[in-house]
PDB file of C-alpha atoms in Angstrom:
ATOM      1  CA  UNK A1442      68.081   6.184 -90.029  1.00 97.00           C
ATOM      2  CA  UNK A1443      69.284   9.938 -90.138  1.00 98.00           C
ATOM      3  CA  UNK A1444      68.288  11.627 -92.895  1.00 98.00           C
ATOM      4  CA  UNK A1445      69.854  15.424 -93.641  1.00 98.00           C
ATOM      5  CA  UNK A1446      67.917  17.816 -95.668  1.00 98.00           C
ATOM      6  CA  UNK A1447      69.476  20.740 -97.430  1.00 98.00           C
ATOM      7  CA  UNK A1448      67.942  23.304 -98.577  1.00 97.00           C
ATOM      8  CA  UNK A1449      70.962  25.602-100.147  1.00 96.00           C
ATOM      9  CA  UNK A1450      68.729  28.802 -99.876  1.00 96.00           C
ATOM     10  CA  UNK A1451      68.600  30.964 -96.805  1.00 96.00           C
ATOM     11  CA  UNK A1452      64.636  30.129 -96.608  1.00 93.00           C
ATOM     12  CA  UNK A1453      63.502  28.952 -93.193  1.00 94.00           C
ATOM     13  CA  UNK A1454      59.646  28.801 -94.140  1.00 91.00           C
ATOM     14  CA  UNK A1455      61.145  27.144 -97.259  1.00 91.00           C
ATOM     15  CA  UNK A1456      62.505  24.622 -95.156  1.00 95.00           C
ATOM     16  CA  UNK A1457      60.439  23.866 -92.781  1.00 94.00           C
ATOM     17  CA  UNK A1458      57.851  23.090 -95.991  1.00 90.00           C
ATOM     18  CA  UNK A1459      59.952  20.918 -97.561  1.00 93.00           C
ATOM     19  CA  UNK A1460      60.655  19.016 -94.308  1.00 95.00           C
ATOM     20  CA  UNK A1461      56.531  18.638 -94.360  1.00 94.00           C
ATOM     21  CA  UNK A1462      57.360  17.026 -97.556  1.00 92.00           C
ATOM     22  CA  UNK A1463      60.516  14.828 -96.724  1.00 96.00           C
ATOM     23  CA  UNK A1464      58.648  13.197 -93.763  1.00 95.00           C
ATOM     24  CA  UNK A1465      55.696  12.616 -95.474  1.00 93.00           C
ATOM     25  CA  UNK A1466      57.147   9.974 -97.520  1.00 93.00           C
ATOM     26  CA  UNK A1467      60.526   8.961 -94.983  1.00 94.00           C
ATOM     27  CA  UNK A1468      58.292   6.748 -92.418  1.00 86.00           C
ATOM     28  CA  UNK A1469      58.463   6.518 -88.638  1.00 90.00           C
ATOM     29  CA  UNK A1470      61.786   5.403 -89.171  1.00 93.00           C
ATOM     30  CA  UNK A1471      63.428   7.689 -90.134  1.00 97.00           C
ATOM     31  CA  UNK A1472      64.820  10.967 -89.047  1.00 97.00           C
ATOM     32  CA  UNK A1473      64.626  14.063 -91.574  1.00 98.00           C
ATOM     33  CA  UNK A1474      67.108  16.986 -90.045  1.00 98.00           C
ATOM     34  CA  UNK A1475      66.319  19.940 -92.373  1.00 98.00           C
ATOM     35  CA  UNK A1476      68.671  22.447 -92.568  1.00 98.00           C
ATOM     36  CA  UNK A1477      69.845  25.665 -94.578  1.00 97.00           C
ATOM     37  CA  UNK A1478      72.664  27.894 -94.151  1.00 97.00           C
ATOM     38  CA  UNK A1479      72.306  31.524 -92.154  1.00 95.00           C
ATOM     39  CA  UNK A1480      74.259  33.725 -94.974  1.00 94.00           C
ATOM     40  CA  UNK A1481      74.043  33.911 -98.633  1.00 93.00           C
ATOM     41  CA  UNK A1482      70.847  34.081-101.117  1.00 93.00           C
ATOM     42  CA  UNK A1483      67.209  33.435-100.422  1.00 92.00           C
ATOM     43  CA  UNK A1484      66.227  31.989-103.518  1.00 92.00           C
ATOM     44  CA  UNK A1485      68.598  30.195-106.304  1.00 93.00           C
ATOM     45  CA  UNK A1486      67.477  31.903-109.264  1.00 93.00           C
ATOM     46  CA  UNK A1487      70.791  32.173-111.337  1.00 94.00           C
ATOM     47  CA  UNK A1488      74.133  30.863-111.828  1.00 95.00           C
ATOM     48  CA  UNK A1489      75.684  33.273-109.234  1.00 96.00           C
ATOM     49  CA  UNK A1490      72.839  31.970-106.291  1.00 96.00           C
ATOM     50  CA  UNK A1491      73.992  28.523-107.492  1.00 95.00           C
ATOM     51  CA  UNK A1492      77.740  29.036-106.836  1.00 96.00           C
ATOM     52  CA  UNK A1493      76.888  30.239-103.438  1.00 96.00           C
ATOM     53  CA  UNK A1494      74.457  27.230-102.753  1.00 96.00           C
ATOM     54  CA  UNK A1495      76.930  24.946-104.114  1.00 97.00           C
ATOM     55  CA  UNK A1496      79.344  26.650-101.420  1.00 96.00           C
ATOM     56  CA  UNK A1497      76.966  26.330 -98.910  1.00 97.00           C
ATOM     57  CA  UNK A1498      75.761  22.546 -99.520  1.00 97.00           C
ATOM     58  CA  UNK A1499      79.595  21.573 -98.446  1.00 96.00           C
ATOM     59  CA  UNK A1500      79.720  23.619 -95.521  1.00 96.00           C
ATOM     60  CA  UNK A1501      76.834  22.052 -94.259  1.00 97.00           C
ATOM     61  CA  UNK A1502      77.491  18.638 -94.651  1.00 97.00           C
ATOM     62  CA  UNK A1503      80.828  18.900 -93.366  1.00 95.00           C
ATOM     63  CA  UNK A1504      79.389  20.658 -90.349  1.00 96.00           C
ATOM     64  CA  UNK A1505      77.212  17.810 -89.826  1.00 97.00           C
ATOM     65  CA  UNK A1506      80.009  15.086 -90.331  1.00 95.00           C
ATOM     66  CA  UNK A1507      81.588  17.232 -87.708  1.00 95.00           C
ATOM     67  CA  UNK A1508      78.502  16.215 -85.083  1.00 95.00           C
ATOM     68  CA  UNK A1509      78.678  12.768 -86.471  1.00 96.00           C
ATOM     69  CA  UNK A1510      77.356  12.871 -89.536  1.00 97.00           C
ATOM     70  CA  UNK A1511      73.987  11.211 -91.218  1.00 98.00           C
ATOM     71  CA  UNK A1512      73.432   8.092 -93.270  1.00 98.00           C
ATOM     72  CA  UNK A1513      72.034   9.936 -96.223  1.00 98.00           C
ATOM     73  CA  UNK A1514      72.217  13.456 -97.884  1.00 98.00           C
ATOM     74  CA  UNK A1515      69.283  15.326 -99.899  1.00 98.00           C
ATOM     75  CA  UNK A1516      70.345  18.305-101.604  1.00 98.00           C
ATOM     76  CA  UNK A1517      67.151  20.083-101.741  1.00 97.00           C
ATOM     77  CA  UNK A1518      67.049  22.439-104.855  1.00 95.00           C
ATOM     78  CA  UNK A1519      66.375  21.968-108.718  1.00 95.00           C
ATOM     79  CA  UNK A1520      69.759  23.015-110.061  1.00 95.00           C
ATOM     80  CA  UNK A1521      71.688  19.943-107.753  1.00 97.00           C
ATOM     81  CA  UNK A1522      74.234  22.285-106.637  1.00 97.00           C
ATOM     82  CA  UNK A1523      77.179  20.901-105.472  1.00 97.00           C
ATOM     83  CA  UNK A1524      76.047  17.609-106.213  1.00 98.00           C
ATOM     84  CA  UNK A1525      79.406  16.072-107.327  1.00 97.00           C
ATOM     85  CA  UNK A1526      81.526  17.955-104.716  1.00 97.00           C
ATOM     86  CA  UNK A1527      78.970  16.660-101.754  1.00 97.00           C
ATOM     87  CA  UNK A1528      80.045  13.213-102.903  1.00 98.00           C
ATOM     88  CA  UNK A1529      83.480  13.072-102.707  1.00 96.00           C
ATOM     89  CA  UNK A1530      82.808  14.617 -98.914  1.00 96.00           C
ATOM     90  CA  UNK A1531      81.116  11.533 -97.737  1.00 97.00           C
ATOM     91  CA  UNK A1532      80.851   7.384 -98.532  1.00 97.00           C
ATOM     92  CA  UNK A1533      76.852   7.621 -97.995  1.00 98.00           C
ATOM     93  CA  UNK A1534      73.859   8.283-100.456  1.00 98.00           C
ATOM     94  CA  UNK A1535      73.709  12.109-101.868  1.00 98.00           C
ATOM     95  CA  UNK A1536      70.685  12.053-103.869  1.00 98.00           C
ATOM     96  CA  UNK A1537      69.721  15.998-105.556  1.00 98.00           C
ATOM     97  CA  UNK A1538      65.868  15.833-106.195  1.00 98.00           C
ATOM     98  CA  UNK A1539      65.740  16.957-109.991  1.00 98.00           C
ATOM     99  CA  UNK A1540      68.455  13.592-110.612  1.00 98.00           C
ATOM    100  CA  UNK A1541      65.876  11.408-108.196  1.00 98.00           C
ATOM    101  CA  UNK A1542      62.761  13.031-110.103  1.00 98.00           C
ATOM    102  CA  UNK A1543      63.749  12.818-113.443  1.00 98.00           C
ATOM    103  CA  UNK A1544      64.906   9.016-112.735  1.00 98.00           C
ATOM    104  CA  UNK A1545      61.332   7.938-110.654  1.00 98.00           C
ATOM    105  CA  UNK A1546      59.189  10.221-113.654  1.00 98.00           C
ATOM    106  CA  UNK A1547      61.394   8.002-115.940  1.00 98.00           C
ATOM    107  CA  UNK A1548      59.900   4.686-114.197  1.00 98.00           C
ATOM    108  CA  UNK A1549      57.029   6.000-114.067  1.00 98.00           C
ATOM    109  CA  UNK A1550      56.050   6.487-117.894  1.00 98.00           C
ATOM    110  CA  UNK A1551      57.675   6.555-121.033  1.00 98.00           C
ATOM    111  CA  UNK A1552      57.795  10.246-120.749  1.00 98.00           C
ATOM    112  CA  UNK A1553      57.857  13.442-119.095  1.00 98.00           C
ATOM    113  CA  UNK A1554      57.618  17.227-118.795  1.00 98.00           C
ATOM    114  CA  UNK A1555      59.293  19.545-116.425  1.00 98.00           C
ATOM    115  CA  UNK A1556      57.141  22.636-114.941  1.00 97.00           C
ATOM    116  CA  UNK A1557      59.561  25.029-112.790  1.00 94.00           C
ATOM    117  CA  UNK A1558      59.818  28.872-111.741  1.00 92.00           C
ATOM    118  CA  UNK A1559      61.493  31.100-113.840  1.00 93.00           C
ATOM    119  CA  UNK A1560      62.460  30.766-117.546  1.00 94.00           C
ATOM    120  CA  UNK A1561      66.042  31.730-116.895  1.00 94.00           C
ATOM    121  CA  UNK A1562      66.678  28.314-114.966  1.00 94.00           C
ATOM    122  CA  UNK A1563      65.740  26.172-117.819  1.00 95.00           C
ATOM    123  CA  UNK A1564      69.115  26.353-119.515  1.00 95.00           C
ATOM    124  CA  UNK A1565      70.494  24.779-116.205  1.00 96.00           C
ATOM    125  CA  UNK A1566      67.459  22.136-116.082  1.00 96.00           C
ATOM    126  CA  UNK A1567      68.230  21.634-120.007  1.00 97.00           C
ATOM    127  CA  UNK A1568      71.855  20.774-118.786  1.00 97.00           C
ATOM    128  CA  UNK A1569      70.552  17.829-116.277  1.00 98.00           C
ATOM    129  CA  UNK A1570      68.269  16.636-118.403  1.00 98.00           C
ATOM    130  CA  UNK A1571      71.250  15.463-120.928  1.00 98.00           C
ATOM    131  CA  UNK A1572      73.541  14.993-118.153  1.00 97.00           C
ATOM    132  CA  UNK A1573      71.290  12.164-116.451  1.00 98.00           C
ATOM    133  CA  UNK A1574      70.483  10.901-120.085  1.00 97.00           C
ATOM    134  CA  UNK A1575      67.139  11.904-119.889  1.00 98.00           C
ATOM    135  CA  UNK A1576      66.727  13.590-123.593  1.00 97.00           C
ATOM    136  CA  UNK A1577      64.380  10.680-125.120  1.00 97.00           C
ATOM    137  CA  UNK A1578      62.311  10.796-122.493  1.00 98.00           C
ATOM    138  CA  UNK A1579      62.045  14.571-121.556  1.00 98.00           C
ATOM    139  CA  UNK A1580      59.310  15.866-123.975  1.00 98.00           C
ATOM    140  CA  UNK A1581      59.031  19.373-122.588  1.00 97.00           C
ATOM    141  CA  UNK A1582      60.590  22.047-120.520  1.00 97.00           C
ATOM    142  CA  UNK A1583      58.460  24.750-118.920  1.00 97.00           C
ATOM    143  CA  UNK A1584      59.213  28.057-116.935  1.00 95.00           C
ATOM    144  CA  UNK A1585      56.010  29.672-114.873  1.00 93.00           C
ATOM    145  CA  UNK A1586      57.629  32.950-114.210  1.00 92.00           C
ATOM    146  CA  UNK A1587      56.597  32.617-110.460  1.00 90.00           C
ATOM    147  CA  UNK A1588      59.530  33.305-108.770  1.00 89.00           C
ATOM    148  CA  UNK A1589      60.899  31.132-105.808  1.00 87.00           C
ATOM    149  CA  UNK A1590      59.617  32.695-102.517  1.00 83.00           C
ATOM    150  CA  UNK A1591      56.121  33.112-103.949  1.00 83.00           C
ATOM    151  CA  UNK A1592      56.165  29.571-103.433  1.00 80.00           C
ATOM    152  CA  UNK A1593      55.818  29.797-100.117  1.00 68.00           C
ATOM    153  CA  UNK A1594      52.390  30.347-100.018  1.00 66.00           C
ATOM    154  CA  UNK A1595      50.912  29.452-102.896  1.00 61.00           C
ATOM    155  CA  UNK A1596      48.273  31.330-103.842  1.00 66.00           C
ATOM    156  CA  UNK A1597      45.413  29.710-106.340  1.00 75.00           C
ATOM    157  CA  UNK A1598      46.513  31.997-109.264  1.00 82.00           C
ATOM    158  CA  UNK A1599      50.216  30.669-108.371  1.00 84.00           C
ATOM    159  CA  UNK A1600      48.568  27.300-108.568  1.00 89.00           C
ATOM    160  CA  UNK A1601      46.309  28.052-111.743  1.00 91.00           C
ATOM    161  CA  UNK A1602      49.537  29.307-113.891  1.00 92.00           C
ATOM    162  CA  UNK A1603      51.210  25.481-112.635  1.00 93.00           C
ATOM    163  CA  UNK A1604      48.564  23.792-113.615  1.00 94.00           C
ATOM    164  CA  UNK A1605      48.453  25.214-116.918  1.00 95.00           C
ATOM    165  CA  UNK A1606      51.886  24.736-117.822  1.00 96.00           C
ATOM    166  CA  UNK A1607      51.285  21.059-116.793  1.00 96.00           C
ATOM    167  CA  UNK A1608      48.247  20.845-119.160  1.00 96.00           C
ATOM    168  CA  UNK A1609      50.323  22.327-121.684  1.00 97.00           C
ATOM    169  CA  UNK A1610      53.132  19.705-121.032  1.00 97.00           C
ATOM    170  CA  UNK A1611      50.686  16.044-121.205  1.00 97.00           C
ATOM    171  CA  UNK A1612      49.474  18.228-124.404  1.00 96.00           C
ATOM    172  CA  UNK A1613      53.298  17.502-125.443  1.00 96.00           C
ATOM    173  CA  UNK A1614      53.094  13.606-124.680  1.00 97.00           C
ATOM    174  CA  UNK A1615      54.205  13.558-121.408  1.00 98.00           C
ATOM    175  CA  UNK A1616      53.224  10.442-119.415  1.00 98.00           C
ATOM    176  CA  UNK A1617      54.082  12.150-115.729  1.00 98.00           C
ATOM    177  CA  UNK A1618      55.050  15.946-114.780  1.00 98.00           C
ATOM    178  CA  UNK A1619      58.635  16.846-112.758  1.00 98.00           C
ATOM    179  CA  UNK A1620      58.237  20.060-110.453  1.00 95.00           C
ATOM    180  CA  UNK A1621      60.800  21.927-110.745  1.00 94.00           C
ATOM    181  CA  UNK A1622      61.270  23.545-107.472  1.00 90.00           C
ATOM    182  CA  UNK A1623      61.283  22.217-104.151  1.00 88.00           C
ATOM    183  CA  UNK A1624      58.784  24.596-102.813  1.00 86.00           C
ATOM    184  CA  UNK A1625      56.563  23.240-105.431  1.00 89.00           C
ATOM    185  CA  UNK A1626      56.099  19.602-103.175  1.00 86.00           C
ATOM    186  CA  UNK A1627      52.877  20.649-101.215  1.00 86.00           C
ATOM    187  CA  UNK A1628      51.101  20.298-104.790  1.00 88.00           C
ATOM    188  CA  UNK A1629      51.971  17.007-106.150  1.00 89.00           C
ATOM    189  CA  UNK A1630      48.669  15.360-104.993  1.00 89.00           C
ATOM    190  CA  UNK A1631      46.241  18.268-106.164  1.00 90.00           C
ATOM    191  CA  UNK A1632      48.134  18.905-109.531  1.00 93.00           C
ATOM    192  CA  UNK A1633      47.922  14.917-109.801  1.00 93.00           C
ATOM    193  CA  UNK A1634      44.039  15.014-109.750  1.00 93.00           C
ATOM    194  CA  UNK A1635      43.545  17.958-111.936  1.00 94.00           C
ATOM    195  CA  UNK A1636      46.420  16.753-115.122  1.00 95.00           C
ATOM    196  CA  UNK A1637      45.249  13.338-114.694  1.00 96.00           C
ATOM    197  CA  UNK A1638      49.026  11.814-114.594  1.00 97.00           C
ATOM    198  CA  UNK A1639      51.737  11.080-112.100  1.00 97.00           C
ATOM    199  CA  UNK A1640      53.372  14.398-110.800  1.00 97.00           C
ATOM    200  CA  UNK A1641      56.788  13.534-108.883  1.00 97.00           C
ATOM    201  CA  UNK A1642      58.242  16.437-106.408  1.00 95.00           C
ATOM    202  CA  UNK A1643      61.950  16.129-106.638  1.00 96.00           C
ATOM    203  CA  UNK A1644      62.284  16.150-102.502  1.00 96.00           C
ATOM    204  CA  UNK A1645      59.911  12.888-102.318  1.00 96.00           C
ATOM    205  CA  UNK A1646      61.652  11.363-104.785  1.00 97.00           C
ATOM    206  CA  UNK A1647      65.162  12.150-103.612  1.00 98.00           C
ATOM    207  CA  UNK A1648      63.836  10.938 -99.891  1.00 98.00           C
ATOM    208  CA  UNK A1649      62.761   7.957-101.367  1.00 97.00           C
ATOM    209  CA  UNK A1650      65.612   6.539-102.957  1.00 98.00           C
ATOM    210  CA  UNK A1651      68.052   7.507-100.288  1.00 98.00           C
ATOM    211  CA  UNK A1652      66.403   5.729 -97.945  1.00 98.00           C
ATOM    212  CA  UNK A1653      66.219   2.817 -99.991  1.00 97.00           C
ATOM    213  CA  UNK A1654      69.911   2.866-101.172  1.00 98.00           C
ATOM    214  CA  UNK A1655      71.081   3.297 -97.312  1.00 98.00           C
ATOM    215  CA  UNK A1656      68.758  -0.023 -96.867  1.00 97.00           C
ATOM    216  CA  UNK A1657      70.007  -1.797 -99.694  1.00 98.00           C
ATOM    217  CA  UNK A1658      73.975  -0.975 -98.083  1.00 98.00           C
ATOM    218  CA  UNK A1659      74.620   0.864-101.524  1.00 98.00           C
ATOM    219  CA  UNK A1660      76.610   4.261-100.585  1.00 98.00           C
ATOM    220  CA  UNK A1661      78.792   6.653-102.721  1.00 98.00           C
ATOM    221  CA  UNK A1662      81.709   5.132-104.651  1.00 98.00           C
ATOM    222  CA  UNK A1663      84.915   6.135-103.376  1.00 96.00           C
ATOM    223  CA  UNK A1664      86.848   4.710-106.544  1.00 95.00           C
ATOM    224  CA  UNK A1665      88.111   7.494-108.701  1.00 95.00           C
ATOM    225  CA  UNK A1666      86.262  11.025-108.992  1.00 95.00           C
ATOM    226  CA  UNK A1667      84.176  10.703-105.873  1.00 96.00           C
ATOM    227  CA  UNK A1668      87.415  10.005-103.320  1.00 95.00           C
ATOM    228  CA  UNK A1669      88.072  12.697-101.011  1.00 92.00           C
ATOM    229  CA  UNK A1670      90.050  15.183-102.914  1.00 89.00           C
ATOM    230  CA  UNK A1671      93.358  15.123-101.783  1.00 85.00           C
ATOM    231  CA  UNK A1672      93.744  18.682-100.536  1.00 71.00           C
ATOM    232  CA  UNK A1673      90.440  18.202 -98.279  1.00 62.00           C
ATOM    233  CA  UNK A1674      91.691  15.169 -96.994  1.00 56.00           C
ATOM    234  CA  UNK A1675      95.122  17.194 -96.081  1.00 50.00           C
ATOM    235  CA  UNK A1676      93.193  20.009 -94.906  1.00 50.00           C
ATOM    236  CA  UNK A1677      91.263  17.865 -92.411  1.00 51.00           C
ATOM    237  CA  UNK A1678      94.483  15.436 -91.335  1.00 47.00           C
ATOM    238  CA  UNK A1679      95.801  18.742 -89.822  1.00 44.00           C
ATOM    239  CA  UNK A1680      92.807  20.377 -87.573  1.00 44.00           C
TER     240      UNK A1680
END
């Protein structure tokens, strides 16, 4: 089993940590192919990075159908970008990690809290949060202010601030913590110990059920919305 990895920022040493990550938890069996595009931002920190890494999660998957595609899609950031139009490209899984987090932290207790970078992304994580009807059970949002790329190497006051806002979110009832960020999934295990609940990293999660659903045979509908959008289809009947 194939396995493609996108991460929509510009970020190799992002990558290559989250592929650490995805294989952790994919087995022997499977294959993780991490990948990120060469132009546009380094870091989706706003709704104009997001329109780009939306941009830039199609282009990759179609480049990949183009070498014969994979049997499941992770789209490796908090936002989901291009989440919806990534689905009507292909008839396999497309899991985005904050959808696959928030639904495993779901399972996982009655409630949860998400910790992620900066406070002007929490609008957007507000938005999935209803969108994935997760408002009951999503006691708390929480920015750290530690922008993106710090997270590269996190350093133990990087760590300390996390930790906090985790604290601060179990304070608020929550039963299990979401990161927020991909480059956050190197700390699931440590943050676990020191909260004393369940943390869930989106990229695990997301890993997790894709493999799963491309075991089970269960794929991306092609009734309705998630068809190939007629101009596409065109566009590709005539290369």
């Amino acid at each position: 089993m194939k396995i493609t990895l996108i991460n929509p920022n510009t970020s190799r040493a992002m990558t290559a940590k989250i592929a650490v990550a995805a294989r952790e938890v994919a087995g022997p069996d499977i294959e993780i192919d991490a990948v990120c595009p060469v132009d546009g931002p380094d870091a989706i920190e706003s709704h104009v990075d997001e329109a780009f890494a939306a941009v830039a999660v199609i282009d990759l998957i179609e480049d990949d159908q183009r070498r014969g595609g994979s049997d499941a899609y992770v789209i490796a950031c908090f936002g989901d970008p291009g989440l919806d139009a990534a689905r009507e490209l292909v008839d396999v899984p497309v899991v985005g990690i904050a959808e696959a987090a928030m639904h495993v932290a779901a399972i996982s207790g009655r409630s949860f809290g998400v910790v992620t970078t900066l406070t002007r992304t929490l609008g957007r994580a507000r938005d999935l949060v209803a969108r994935y009807g997760m408002g009951e059970a999503c006691v708390s949002l929480a920015g750290t202010g530690i922008p993106v790329l710090d997270l590269e190497d996190t350093s133990s006051e990087s760590f300390e601030r996390i930790a906090e806002l985790c604290h601060a979110a179990v304070d608020a009832e929550a039963d299990v913590i979401v990161l927020g960020c991909a480059g956050m999934a190197d700390l699931c295990r440590t943050l676990g110990v020191r909260v004393g609940v369940p943390v869930v990293d989106g990229v695990g999660a997301a890993v997790g059920i894709a493999a799963g659903m491309v075991r089970m045979g269960v794929g991306t509908s092609k009734r309705d919305e998630y068809a190939t959008p007629p101009r596409r289809a065109a566009l590709v009947g005539s290369i």
